[in-house]
Coordinates of C-alpha atoms and ligand atoms in Angstrom, one line a residue:
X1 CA 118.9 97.1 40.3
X2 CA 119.9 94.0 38.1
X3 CA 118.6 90.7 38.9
X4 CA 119.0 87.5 37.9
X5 CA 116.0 87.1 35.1
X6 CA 113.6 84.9 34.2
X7 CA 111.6 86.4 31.6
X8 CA 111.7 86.0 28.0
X9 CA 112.6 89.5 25.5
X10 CA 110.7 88.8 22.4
X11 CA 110.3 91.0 19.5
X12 CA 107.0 92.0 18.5
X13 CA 106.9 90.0 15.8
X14 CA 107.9 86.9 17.1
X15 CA 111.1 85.9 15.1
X16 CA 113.4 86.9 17.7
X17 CA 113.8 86.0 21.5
X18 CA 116.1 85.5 24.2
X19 CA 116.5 85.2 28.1
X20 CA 118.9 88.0 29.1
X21 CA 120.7 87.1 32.0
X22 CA 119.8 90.5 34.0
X23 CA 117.1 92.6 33.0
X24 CA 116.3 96.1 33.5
X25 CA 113.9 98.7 33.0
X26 CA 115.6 102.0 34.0
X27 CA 113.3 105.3 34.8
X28 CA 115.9 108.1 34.8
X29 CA 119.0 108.4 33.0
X30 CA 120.7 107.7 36.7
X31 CA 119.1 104.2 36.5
X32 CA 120.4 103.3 33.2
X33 CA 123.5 105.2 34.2
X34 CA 123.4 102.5 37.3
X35 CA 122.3 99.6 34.9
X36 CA 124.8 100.0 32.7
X37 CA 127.2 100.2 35.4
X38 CA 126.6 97.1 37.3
X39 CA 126.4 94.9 33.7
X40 CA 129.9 96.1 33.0
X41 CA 130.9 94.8 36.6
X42 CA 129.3 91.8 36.2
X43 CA 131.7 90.8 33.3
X44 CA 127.7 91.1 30.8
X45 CA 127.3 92.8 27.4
X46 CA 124.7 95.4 27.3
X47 CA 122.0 95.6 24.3
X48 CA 119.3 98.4 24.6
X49 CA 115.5 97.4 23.5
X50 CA 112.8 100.1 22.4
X51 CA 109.6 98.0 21.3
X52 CA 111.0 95.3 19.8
X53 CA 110.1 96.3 16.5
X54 CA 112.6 95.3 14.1
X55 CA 112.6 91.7 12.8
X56 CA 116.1 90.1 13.3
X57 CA 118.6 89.7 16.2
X58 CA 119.7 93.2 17.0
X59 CA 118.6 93.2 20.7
X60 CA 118.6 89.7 21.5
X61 CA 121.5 89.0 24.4
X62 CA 121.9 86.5 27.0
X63 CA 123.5 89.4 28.8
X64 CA 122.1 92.3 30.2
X65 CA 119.1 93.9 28.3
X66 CA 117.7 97.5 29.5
X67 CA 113.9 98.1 28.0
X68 CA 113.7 101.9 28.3
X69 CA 109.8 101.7 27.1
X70 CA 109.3 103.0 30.9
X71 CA 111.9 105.7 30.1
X72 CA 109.6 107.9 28.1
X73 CA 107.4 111.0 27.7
X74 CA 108.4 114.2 26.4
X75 CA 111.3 116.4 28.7
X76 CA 110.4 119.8 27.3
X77 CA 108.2 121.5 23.8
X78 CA 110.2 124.9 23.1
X79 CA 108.2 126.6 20.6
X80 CA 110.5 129.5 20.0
X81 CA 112.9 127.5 18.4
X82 CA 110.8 124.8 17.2
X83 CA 112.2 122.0 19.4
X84 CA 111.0 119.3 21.4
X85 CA 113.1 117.3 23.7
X86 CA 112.1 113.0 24.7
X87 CA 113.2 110.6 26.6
X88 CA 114.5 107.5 24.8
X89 CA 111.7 105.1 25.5
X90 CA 109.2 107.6 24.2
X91 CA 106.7 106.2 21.3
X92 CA 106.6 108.3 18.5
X93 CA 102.7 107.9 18.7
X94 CA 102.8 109.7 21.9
X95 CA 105.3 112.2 20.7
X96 CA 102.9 113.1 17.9
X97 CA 100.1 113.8 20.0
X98 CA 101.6 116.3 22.5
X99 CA 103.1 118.0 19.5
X100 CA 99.7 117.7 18.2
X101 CA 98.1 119.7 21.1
X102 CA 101.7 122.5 21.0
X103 CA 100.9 123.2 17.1
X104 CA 103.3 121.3 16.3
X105 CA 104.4 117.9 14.5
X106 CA 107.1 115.5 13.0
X107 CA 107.8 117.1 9.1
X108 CA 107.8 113.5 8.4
X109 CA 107.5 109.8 10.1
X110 CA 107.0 106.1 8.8
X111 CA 103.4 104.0 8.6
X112 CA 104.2 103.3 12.4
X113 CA 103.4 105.0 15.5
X114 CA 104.2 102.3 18.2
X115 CA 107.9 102.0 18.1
X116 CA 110.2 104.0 20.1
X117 CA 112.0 107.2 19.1
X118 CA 115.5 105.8 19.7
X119 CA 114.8 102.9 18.5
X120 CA 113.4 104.4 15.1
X121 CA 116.4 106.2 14.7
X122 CA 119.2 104.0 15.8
X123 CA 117.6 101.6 12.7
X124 CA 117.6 104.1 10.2
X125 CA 113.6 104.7 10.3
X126 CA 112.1 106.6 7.4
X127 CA 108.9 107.8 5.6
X128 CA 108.3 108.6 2.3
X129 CA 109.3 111.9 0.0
X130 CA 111.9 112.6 -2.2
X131 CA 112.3 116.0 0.2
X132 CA 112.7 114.1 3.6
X133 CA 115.6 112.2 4.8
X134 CA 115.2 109.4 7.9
X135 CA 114.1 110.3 11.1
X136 CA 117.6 110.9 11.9
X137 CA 117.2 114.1 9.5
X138 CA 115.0 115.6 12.0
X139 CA 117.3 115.9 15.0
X140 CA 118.6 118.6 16.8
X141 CA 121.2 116.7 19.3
X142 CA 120.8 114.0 21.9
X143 CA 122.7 112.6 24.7
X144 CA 124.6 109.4 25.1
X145 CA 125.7 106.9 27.9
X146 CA 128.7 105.7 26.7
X147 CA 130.4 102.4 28.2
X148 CA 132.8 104.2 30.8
X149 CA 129.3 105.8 32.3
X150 CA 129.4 109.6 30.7
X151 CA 126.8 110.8 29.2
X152 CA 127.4 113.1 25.8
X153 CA 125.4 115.5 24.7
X154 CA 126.4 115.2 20.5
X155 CA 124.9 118.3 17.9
X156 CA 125.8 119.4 14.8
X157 CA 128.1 121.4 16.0
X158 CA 130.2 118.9 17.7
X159 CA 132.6 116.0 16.1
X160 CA 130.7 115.7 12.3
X161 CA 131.7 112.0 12.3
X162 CA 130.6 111.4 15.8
X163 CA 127.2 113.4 14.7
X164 CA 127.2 111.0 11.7
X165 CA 127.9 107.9 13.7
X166 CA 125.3 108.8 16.9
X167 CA 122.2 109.1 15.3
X168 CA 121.9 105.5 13.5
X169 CA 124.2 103.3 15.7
X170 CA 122.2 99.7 16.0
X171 CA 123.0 100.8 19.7
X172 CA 126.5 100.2 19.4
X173 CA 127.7 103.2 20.5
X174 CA 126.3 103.6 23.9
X175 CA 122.4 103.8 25.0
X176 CA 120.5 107.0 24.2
X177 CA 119.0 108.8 26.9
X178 CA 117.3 111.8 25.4
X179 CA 116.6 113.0 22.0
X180 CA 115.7 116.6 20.7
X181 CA 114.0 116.6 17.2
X182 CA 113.3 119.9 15.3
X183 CA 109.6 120.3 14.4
X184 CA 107.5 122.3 12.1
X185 CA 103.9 124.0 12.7
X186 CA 100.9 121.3 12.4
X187 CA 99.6 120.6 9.1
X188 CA 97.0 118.4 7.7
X189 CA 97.5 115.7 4.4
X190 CA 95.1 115.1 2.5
X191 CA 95.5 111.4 1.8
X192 CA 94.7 109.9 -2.2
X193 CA 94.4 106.5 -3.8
X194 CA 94.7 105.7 -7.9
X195 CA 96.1 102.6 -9.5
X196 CA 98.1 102.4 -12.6
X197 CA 99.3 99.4 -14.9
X198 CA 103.0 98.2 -13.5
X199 CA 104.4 99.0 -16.8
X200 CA 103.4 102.7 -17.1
X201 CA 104.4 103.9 -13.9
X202 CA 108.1 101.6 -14.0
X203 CA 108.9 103.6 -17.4
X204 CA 108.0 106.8 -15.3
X205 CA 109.3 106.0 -11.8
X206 CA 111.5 109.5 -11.6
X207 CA 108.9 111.4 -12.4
X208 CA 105.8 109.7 -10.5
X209 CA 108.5 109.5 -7.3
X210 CA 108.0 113.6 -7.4
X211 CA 104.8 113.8 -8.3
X212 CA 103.1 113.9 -4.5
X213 CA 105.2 115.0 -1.3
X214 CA 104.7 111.9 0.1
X215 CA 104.1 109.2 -2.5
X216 CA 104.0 105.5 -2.3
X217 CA 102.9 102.6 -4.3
X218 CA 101.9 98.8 -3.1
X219 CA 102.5 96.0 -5.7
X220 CA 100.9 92.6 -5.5
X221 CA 103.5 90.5 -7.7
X222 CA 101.0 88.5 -9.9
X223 CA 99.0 91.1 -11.2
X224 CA 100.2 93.8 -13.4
X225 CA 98.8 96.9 -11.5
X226 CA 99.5 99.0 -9.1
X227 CA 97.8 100.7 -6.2
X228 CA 99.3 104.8 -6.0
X229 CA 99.0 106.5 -2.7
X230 CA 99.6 110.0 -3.1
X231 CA 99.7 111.9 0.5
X232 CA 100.0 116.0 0.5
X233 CA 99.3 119.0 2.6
X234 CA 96.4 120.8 2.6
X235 CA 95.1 123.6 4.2
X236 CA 91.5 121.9 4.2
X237 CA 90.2 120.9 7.7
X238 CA 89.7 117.6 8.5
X239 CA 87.4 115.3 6.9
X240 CA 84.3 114.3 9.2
X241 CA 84.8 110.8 10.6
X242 CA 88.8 111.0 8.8
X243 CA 89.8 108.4 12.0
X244 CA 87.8 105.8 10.6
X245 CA 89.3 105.8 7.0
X246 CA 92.8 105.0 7.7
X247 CA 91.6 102.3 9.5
X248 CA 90.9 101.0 5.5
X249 CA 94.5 100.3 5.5
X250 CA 94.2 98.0 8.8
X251 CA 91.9 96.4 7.7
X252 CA 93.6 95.4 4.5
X253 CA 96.3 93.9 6.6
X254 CA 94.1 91.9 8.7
X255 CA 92.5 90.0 5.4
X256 CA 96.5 90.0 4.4
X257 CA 97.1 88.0 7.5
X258 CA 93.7 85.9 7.1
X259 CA 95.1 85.0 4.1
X260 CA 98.1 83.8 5.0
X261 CA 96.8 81.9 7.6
X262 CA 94.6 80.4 5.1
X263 CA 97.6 79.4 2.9
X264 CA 99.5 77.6 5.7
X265 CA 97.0 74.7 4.6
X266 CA 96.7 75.0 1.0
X267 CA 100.5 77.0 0.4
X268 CA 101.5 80.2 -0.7
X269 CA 101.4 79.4 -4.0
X270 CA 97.5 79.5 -3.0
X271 CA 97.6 83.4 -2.1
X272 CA 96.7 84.9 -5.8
X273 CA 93.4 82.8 -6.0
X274 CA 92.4 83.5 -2.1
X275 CA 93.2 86.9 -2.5
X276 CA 90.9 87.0 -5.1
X277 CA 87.9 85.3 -3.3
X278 CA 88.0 87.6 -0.5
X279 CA 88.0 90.2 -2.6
X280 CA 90.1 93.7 -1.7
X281 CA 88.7 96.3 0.0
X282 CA 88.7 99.0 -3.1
X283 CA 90.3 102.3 -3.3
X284 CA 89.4 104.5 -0.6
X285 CA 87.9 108.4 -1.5
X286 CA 90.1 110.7 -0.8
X287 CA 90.3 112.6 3.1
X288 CA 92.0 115.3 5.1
X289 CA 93.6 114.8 8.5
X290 CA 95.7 115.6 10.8
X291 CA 99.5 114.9 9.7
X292 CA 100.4 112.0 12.0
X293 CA 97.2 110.1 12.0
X294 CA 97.7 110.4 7.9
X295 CA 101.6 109.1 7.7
X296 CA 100.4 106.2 10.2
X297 CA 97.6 103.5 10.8
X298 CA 97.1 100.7 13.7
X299 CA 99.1 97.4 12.5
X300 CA 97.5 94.7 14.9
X301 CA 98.7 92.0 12.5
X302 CA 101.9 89.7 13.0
X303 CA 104.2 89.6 10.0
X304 CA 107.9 89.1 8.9
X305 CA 109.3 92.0 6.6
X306 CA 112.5 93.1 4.6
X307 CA 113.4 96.7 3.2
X308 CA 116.2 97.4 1.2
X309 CA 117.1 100.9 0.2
X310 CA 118.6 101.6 -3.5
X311 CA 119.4 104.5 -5.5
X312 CA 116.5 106.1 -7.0
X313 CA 117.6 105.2 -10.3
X314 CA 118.1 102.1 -9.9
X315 CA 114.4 101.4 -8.5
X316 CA 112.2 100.9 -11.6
X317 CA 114.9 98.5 -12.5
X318 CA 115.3 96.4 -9.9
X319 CA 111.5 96.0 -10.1
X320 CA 111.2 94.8 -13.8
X321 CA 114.0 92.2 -12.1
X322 CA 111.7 91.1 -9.2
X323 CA 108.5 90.3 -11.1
X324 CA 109.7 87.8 -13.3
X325 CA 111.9 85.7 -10.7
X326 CA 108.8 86.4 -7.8
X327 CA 106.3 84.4 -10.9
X328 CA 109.0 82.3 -11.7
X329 CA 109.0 81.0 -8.2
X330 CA 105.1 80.9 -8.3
X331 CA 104.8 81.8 -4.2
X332 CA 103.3 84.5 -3.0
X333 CA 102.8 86.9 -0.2
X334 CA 99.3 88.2 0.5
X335 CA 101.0 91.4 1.7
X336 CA 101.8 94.0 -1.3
X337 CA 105.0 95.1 -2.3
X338 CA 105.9 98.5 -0.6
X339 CA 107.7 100.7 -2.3
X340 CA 109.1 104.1 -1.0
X341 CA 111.5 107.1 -1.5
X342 CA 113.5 109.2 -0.2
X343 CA 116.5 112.5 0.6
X344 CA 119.5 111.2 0.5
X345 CA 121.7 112.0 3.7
X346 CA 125.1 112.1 5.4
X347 CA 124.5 109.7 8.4
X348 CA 127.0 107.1 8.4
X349 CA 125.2 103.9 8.5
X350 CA 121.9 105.4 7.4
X351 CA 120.7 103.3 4.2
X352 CA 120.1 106.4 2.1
X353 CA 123.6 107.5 2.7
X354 CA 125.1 110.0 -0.2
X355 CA 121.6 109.4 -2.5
X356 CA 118.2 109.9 -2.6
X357 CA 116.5 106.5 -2.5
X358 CA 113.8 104.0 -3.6
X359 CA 112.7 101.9 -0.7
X360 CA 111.2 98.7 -1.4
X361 CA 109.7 96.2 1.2
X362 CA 108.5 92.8 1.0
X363 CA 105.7 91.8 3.5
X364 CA 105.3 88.0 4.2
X365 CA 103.2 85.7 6.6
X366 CA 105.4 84.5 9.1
X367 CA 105.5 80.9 7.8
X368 CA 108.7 78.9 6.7
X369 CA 106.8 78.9 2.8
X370 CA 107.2 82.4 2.4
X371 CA 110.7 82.3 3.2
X372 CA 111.9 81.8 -0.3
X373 CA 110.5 84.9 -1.3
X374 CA 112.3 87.0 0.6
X375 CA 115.6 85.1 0.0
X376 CA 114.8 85.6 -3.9
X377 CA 113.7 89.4 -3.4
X378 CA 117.3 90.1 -1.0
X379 CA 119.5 88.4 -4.1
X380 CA 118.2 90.6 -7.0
X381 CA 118.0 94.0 -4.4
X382 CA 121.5 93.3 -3.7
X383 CA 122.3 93.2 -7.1
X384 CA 121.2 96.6 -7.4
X385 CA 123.4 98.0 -4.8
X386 CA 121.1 97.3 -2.4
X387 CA 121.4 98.6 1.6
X388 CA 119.4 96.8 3.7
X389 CA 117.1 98.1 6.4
X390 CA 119.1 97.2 9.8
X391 CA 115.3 96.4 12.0
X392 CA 114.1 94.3 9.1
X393 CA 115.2 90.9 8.4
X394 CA 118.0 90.6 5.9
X395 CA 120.8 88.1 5.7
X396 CA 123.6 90.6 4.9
X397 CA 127.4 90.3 6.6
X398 CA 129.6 92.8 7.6
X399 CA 131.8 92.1 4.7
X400 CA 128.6 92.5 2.5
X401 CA 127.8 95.9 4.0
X402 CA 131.4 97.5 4.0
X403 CA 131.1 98.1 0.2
X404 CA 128.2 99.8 0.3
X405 CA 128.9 102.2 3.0
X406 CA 131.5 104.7 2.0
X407 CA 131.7 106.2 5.8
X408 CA 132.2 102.3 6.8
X409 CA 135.7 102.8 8.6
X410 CA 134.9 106.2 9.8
X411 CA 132.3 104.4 11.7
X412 CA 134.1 101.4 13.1
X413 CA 137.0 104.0 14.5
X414 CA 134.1 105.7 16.4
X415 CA 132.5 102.4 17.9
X416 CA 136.0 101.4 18.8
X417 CA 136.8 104.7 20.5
X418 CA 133.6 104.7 22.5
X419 CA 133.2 100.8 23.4
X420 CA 136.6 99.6 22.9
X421 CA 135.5 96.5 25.2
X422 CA 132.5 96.0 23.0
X423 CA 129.9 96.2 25.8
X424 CA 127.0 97.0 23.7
X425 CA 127.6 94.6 21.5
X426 CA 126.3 91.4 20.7
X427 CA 126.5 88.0 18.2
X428 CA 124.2 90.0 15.6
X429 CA 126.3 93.4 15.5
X430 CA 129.3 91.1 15.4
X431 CA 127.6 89.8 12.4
X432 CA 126.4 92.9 10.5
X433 CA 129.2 95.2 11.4
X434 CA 131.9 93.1 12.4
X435 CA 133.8 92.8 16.3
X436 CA 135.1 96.3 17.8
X437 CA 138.6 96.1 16.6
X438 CA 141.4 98.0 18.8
X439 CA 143.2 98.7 15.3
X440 CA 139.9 100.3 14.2
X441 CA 141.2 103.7 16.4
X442 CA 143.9 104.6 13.9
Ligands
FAD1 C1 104.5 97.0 12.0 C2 105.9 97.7 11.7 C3 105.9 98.8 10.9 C4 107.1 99.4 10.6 N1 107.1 100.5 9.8 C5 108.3 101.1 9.5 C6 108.4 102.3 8.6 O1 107.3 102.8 8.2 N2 109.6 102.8 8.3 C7 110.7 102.2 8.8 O2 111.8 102.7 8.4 N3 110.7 101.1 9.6 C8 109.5 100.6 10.0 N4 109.5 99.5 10.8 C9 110.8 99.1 11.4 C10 110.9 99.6 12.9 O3 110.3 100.8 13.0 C11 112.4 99.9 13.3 O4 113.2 98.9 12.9 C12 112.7 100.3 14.8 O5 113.7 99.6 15.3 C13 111.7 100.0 15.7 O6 111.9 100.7 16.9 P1 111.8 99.9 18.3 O7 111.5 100.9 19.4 O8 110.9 98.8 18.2 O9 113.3 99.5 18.5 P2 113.9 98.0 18.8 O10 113.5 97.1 17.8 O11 113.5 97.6 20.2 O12 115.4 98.3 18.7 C14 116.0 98.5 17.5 C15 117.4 99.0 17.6 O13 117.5 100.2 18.3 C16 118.4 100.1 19.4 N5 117.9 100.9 20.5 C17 116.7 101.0 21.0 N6 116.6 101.9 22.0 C18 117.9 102.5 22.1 C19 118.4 103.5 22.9 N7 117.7 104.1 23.8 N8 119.7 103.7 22.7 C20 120.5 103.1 21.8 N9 120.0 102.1 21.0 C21 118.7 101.8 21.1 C22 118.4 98.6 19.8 O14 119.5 98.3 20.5 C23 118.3 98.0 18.4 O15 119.6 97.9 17.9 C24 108.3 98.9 11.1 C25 108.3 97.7 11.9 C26 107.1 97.1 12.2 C27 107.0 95.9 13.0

């Protein structure tokens, strides 16, 4: 089923390609079984791609690749226990709606629908409330192709550090096949916008961050306000025509990209003044919809971005840090500042691991003048014991990351006990987490 391959594997932004020797896009676990298989015979590593959505290097091989976007659509919906059961390659989109029409839904997803569900979770994928963990929170076991060709089915119940390695693994360990995520009855969120001055809300960050289920706050660095979004349930029925208003938020980031298409010409130190002639779109009234349509809106528009995760407490701080040196600099994004939180949990390599956490992302134009920002923004996060987001760009090394992961050698025993040859591994895992070391397996 591998053949030699012509065709480029980009990611969906753009910032990283490659021409894999031997591509494959597997429709049954046999076939990536099979795939998997033949790679290892042809002397090839093996990286696994979901939708390409994460920013930096992580799939990019010239060995083999397997897409498994052909390996979705849901396995089985048990209602009893409150269960559903997906294939790999599944979008979380799709998942949504044929939980949607069970009565039943994700407790909690990101602003994206597109990417897939392995994917999502092997990168540490999260939402926003100080009562939700990741993604990986959510799941009930899955199953695993390891190197030597078995496949594992891994639950709570089984090895607890091979539980906590599994569920965010960069694909290291092996290739997901399947994936059974708990789920809750279908709700609706009622979806809010207010602005505050900067000031107010830093001095009280703790107490704003549990203020709304799912809060959230955007930032634009030059200005001293912020924009609050404050989603919650509701037992209210959808708002008429609710579709059209989250399409508010696409359309913000399509005058975000305008904009930064604009400033190729006259700079990024342009943005604050074009961003003021175009004017923003407002806050939006308040509306009621259906849970998954509220956590997510359509993002057409071509970006670069970087997320690091800190402690809560640390948040408000490392903000007051960033808006000085982000002036200082005098470039600018169009895109806000996003800023998140989140449940702490006990995943290994899971950003929020051991604390609850402020998330905070930098959006920029994907132009070589908005670099800077993000190299500024990733020195001052760091300093704030900063983990960064593993599908967003960062320039973080292994022995950058081993500090801040107190689980860090628990994992590396487990990659080197499963992929001892390091088959799923490529320059970029070599980079973030280091080669699979036989001495890792004491
Ligand atoms: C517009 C946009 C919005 C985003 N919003 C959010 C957000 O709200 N919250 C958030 O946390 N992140 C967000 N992200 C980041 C993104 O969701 C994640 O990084 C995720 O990786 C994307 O999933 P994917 O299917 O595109 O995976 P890919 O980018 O294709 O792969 C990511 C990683 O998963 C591995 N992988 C994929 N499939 C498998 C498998 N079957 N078995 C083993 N490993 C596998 C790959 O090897 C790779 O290491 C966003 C990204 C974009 C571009």
């Amino acid at each position: 089923m591998l053949r030699p391959n012509r065709r480029i594997w980009s990611t969906w932004s753009g910032t990283a390609g490659c021409l894999p020797a031997q591509l494959a896009a597997p429709t049954s676990e046999d076939e990536i079984a099979e795939a998997v298989r033949a790679a290892v015979r042809n002397g090839l590593n093996v990286r696994t791609a979901g939708t390409g959505h994460s920013f930096n290097r992580l799939v990019t091989t010239p060995g083999a690749l397997l897409d498994l976007t052909s390996y979705k659509g849901v396995v089985a919906v048990d209602r009893v226990a409150g269960e559903v059961t997906v294939r790999a390659g599944t979008r979380i989109g799709e998942l949504c709606r044929v939980l949607d029409r069970d009565g039943l839904a994700l407790a909690n997803i990101g602003t994206l629908a597109d990417q897939t569900i392995a994917g999502a979770l092997s990168t540490g994928n999260h939402g926003t409330g100080l009562a939700h963990p990741p993604l990986s929170g959510q799941v009930a076991r899955l199953r695993l192709l390891t190197a030597d060709g078995n496949v594992l089915t891994v639950g709570p119940d089984d090895d607890p550090d091979l539980w906590g390695g599994v569920r965010t693994a960069l694909g290291t360990l092996g290739v997901l096949t399947t994936v059974t995520l708990r789920c809750v009855p279908q709700f609706n969120l009622r979806h809010r916008v207010d602005s505050a001055p900067l000031q107010e809300l830093l001095e009280r960050f703790g107490a704003w961050a549990g203020e709304s289920e799912h809060p959230s706050l955007n930032w634009q660095p030059w200005t001293d306000r912020v924009t609050l979004r404050s989603i919650d349930r509701t037992d209210a029925p959808s708002t008429p025509r609710a579709s059209a208003r989250r399409l508010a938020a696409t359309l913000d980031e399509v005058r975000c990209g305008f904009t930064g298409q604009v400033a190729r010409v006259g700079g990024a130190r342009t943005v604050p003044a074009l961003t003021a002639g175009l004017g923003g779109l407002g806050p939006t009234s308040p509306y009621v919809d259906a849970s998954h349509r509220v956590f997510t809106f359509p993002q057409p528009v071509r970006f670069l971005a970087m997320e690091h995760a800190l402690p809560l407490e640390r948040t408000a701080d490392a903000l007051r840090e960033l808006r000085p040196a982000l002036r200082r600099l005098g470039m600018h994004s169009p895109y806000s500042v996003l800023v998140r939180v989140g449940a702490g949990d006990d995943v290994l390599l899971s950003p929020a691991h051991g604390r609850a956490t402020g998330y905070v992302n930098l959006t920029v134009p994907r132009t070589v003048g908005h670099l800077e920002i993000l190299r500024i923004a990733e020195h001052i996060l760091r300093g704030h014991d900063a983990r960064p987001h593993w599908g967003k760009a960062h320039t973080a090394t292994a022995e950058v990351l081993a500090p801040r992961y107190p689980r860090w050698k628990d994992f590396r025993r487990i990659r080197a006990v499963l992929d001892p040859e390091g088959t799923f591994s490529n320059e970029y895992t070599d980079k973030v987490l280091g080669p699979v070391d036989a001495a890792d397996r004491r």
